[in-house]
Short mmCIF file of C-alpha atoms in Angstrom, two decimals:
data_model
loop_
_atom_site.label_atom_id
_atom_site.label_comp_id
_atom_site.label_asym_id
_atom_site.label_seq_id
_atom_site.Cartn_x
_atom_site.Cartn_y
_atom_site.Cartn_z
CA UNK A 58 -6.41 22.36 -19.51
CA UNK A 59 -8.71 19.32 -19.26
CA UNK A 60 -11.95 19.59 -21.19
CA UNK A 61 -15.28 18.83 -19.52
CA UNK A 62 -16.19 18.85 -15.87
CA UNK A 63 -15.47 15.14 -15.25
CA UNK A 64 -12.00 15.42 -16.74
CA UNK A 65 -11.30 18.61 -14.81
CA UNK A 66 -12.53 17.03 -11.57
CA UNK A 67 -10.30 13.99 -12.08
CA UNK A 68 -7.29 16.17 -12.87
CA UNK A 69 -7.80 18.33 -9.78
CA UNK A 70 -8.23 15.30 -7.56
CA UNK A 71 -4.96 13.90 -8.89
CA UNK A 72 -3.22 17.22 -8.25
CA UNK A 73 -4.46 17.24 -4.64
CA UNK A 74 -3.43 13.62 -4.08
CA UNK A 75 0.00 14.23 -5.61
CA UNK A 76 0.50 17.34 -3.45
CA UNK A 77 -0.33 15.26 -0.38
CA UNK A 78 2.09 12.56 -1.50
CA UNK A 79 4.94 15.08 -1.89
CA UNK A 80 4.31 16.57 1.55
CA UNK A 81 4.20 13.09 3.10
CA UNK A 82 7.79 12.50 2.04
CA UNK A 83 9.06 15.10 4.52
CA UNK A 84 6.16 15.64 6.95
CA UNK A 85 4.21 13.40 9.29
CA UNK A 86 0.51 12.69 8.88
CA UNK A 87 -0.41 14.77 11.92
CA UNK A 88 1.52 17.80 10.65
CA UNK A 89 -0.04 17.81 7.20
CA UNK A 90 -3.14 20.00 6.98
CA UNK A 91 -5.65 20.90 4.27
CA UNK A 92 -3.98 24.33 4.20
CA UNK A 93 -0.54 22.79 3.57
CA UNK A 94 -1.93 20.61 0.81
CA UNK A 95 -3.77 23.58 -0.71
CA UNK A 96 -0.59 25.65 -0.76
CA UNK A 97 1.04 22.92 -2.85
CA UNK A 98 -1.66 23.03 -5.55
CA UNK A 99 -2.36 25.53 -8.32
CA UNK A 100 -5.83 26.50 -7.09
CA UNK A 101 -7.26 27.95 -3.89
CA UNK A 102 -7.19 25.98 -0.67
CA UNK A 103 -10.95 26.29 -0.25
CA UNK A 104 -11.41 24.59 -3.63
CA UNK A 105 -10.11 21.36 -2.10
CA UNK A 106 -13.39 21.00 -0.23
CA UNK A 107 -15.16 20.59 -3.56
CA UNK A 108 -13.32 17.28 -3.90
CA UNK A 109 -12.32 16.10 -0.41
CA UNK A 110 -13.99 17.02 2.88
CA UNK A 111 -11.17 15.92 5.19
CA UNK A 112 -7.45 15.29 5.22
CA UNK A 113 -8.22 11.63 5.85
CA UNK A 114 -10.15 11.43 2.58
CA UNK A 115 -7.10 12.68 0.71
CA UNK A 116 -4.86 10.11 2.34
CA UNK A 117 -7.43 7.40 1.64
CA UNK A 118 -7.39 8.45 -2.03
CA UNK A 119 -3.58 8.31 -2.00
CA UNK A 120 -3.71 4.83 -0.49
CA UNK A 121 -6.22 3.83 -3.16
CA UNK A 122 -3.85 5.05 -5.88
CA UNK A 123 -1.00 3.07 -4.32
CA UNK A 124 -3.14 -0.08 -4.35
CA UNK A 125 -4.01 0.55 -8.01
CA UNK A 126 -0.31 0.77 -8.89
CA UNK A 127 0.40 -2.43 -6.96
CA UNK A 128 -2.48 -4.20 -8.72
CA UNK A 129 -1.00 -3.16 -12.06
CA UNK A 130 2.32 -4.70 -11.00
CA UNK A 131 0.62 -7.95 -9.94
CA UNK A 132 -1.06 -8.18 -13.34
CA UNK A 133 2.32 -7.60 -14.98
CA UNK A 134 3.84 -10.48 -13.01
CA UNK A 135 1.08 -12.78 -14.26
CA UNK A 136 1.51 -11.59 -17.85
CA UNK A 137 5.29 -12.01 -17.87
CA UNK A 138 5.44 -15.48 -16.29
CA UNK A 139 3.52 -18.56 -17.29
CA UNK A 140 4.96 -20.49 -14.37
CA UNK A 141 6.89 -19.61 -11.23
CA UNK A 142 8.37 -21.60 -8.37
CA UNK A 143 7.53 -20.63 -4.81
CA UNK A 144 10.88 -18.88 -4.40
CA UNK A 145 10.47 -17.02 -7.70
CA UNK A 146 6.99 -15.81 -6.77
CA UNK A 147 8.20 -14.77 -3.32
CA UNK A 148 10.96 -12.79 -5.02
CA UNK A 149 8.53 -11.08 -7.42
CA UNK A 150 5.97 -10.28 -4.73
CA UNK A 151 8.66 -8.92 -2.42
CA UNK A 152 9.98 -6.65 -5.17
CA UNK A 153 6.45 -5.45 -5.95
CA UNK A 154 6.06 -4.19 -2.39
CA UNK A 155 9.59 -2.84 -2.26
CA UNK A 156 8.47 -0.57 -5.12
CA UNK A 157 5.42 0.59 -3.13
CA UNK A 158 6.99 1.97 0.04
CA UNK A 159 4.32 4.66 0.25
CA UNK A 160 1.60 2.00 0.22
CA UNK A 161 3.18 0.31 3.22
CA UNK A 162 3.80 3.60 5.01
CA UNK A 163 0.17 4.70 4.78
CA UNK A 164 -1.03 1.21 5.71
CA UNK A 165 0.89 1.46 8.97
CA UNK A 166 -1.26 4.41 10.06
CA UNK A 167 -4.54 4.10 11.98
CA UNK A 168 -7.05 2.89 9.41
CA UNK A 169 -9.95 3.32 11.81
CA UNK A 170 -9.40 7.08 11.94
CA UNK A 171 -8.65 7.41 8.24
CA UNK A 172 -11.72 5.45 7.20
CA UNK A 173 -13.90 6.84 10.00
CA UNK A 174 -13.26 10.42 8.87
CA UNK A 175 -14.11 9.71 5.22
CA UNK A 176 -17.52 9.82 3.58
CA UNK A 177 -19.12 6.47 2.82
CA UNK A 178 -18.89 7.00 -0.94
CA UNK A 179 -15.12 7.63 -0.68
CA UNK A 180 -14.75 4.56 1.53
CA UNK A 181 -16.67 2.39 -0.93
CA UNK A 182 -14.41 3.55 -3.78
CA UNK A 183 -11.39 2.56 -1.73
CA UNK A 184 -12.82 -0.80 -0.69
CA UNK A 185 -13.53 -1.70 -4.32
CA UNK A 186 -9.85 -1.23 -5.18
CA UNK A 187 -8.74 -3.02 -2.01
CA UNK A 188 -10.94 -5.95 -3.03
CA UNK A 189 -9.28 -5.97 -6.44
CA UNK A 190 -5.88 -6.35 -4.78
CA UNK A 191 -7.16 -9.44 -2.94
CA UNK A 192 -8.41 -10.81 -6.25
CA UNK A 193 -5.10 -10.23 -8.02
CA UNK A 194 -3.10 -12.00 -5.33
CA UNK A 195 -5.55 -14.90 -5.58
CA UNK A 196 -5.16 -14.85 -9.37
CA UNK A 197 -1.40 -15.18 -8.91
CA UNK A 198 -1.90 -18.18 -6.66
CA UNK A 199 -4.35 -19.72 -9.17
CA UNK A 200 -1.87 -19.30 -12.00
CA UNK A 201 1.38 -20.30 -10.33
CA UNK A 202 0.21 -22.80 -7.72
CA UNK A 203 -2.73 -24.76 -9.14
CA UNK A 204 -2.03 -27.52 -6.63
CA UNK A 205 -3.09 -25.28 -3.76
CA UNK A 206 -6.58 -25.88 -2.42
CA UNK A 207 -9.17 -23.14 -2.07
CA UNK A 208 -8.53 -23.18 1.67
CA UNK A 209 -4.76 -22.96 1.14
CA UNK A 210 -5.22 -19.83 -0.95
CA UNK A 211 -7.62 -18.32 1.55
CA UNK A 212 -5.16 -19.02 4.37
CA UNK A 213 -2.37 -17.36 2.38
CA UNK A 214 -4.42 -14.22 1.76
CA UNK A 215 -5.72 -13.98 5.34
CA UNK A 216 -2.14 -14.24 6.61
CA UNK A 217 -0.34 -12.12 4.03
CA UNK A 218 -2.58 -9.04 3.98
CA UNK A 219 -2.52 -8.47 7.77
CA UNK A 220 1.25 -9.07 7.61
CA UNK A 221 1.55 -6.17 5.14
CA UNK A 222 0.37 -3.69 7.79
CA UNK A 223 3.48 -4.37 9.85
CA UNK A 224 6.09 -4.30 7.09
CA UNK A 225 6.81 -0.57 7.21
CA UNK A 226 7.26 -0.12 10.99
CA UNK A 227 9.44 -3.24 11.14
CA UNK A 228 11.72 -2.21 8.27
CA UNK A 229 11.88 1.61 8.42
CA UNK A 230 13.50 2.50 11.72
CA UNK A 231 14.68 5.96 12.78
CA UNK A 232 18.03 6.62 14.45
CA UNK A 233 16.14 7.50 17.63
CA UNK A 234 14.40 4.13 17.58
CA UNK A 235 17.68 2.32 16.94
CA UNK A 236 19.28 4.13 19.87
CA UNK A 237 16.39 3.20 22.14
CA UNK A 238 16.57 -0.45 21.04
CA UNK A 239 20.31 -0.52 21.71
CA UNK A 240 19.98 1.03 25.16
CA UNK A 241 17.09 -1.31 25.98
CA UNK A 242 19.38 -4.19 24.92
CA UNK A 243 16.82 -5.53 22.45
CA UNK A 244 18.45 -7.97 20.05
CA UNK A 245 16.58 -6.74 16.97
CA UNK A 246 17.34 -8.02 13.47
CA UNK A 247 16.96 -5.22 10.94
CA UNK A 248 15.53 -6.32 7.59
CA UNK A 249 14.59 -4.54 4.38
CA UNK A 250 11.10 -4.51 2.89
CA UNK A 251 12.28 -7.05 0.34
CA UNK A 252 13.93 -9.35 2.87
CA UNK A 253 11.04 -9.52 5.33
CA UNK A 254 8.45 -10.00 2.57
CA UNK A 255 10.49 -12.60 0.71
CA UNK A 256 10.95 -14.63 3.88
CA UNK A 257 7.27 -14.43 4.83
CA UNK A 258 5.94 -15.42 1.41
CA UNK A 259 8.27 -18.40 1.23
CA UNK A 260 7.10 -19.49 4.67
CA UNK A 261 3.43 -19.14 3.73
CA UNK A 262 4.02 -21.17 0.56
CA UNK A 263 5.97 -23.81 2.44
CA UNK A 264 9.15 -23.20 0.44
CA UNK A 265 12.16 -24.86 2.02
CA UNK A 266 15.72 -23.58 1.86
CA UNK A 267 16.58 -26.28 -0.61
CA UNK A 268 13.99 -25.11 -3.17
#
């Protein structure tokens, strides 16, 4: 049992977030309730309100944790490679997001509702971590592509981060959606998270097929 109120609070928050994460693997956002999350923890459902006031706050905390794990991976890429070509960095960045499917899945939801139904202090905590992810991608560009201008790096970030919001819905397609696409005669090219990210990063870096 964690000692001290701060340690206990942190442990209970993690338990709530983890319970939400497990439910999200088999249930949709709209079907998950505070009651469902509470039933998956070791303490009473009403205790959740001591830590999170809404379901959206829990999902925002889960998204924050996913960003923290991705940031850790970005730092690892920088630590393990002194130099990288454009294609090598595209490969590493694509794999880093392939590992964070939950990050992409939550990102594809309506952020306005999720952030709008969270207290300002919870939103600030999330934004701090989100800002750190921007910084780490910029640090990668600084380290591996010193020839890029400040504007080049800014253009990369302002293109890549909005692109991330669409990765999940473009790569995770249900059988029902596939059937509808086929009957609508839409010539859709199905790609994996890795494939679509790898292609986009190479394009943003100006990597040609010969490189």
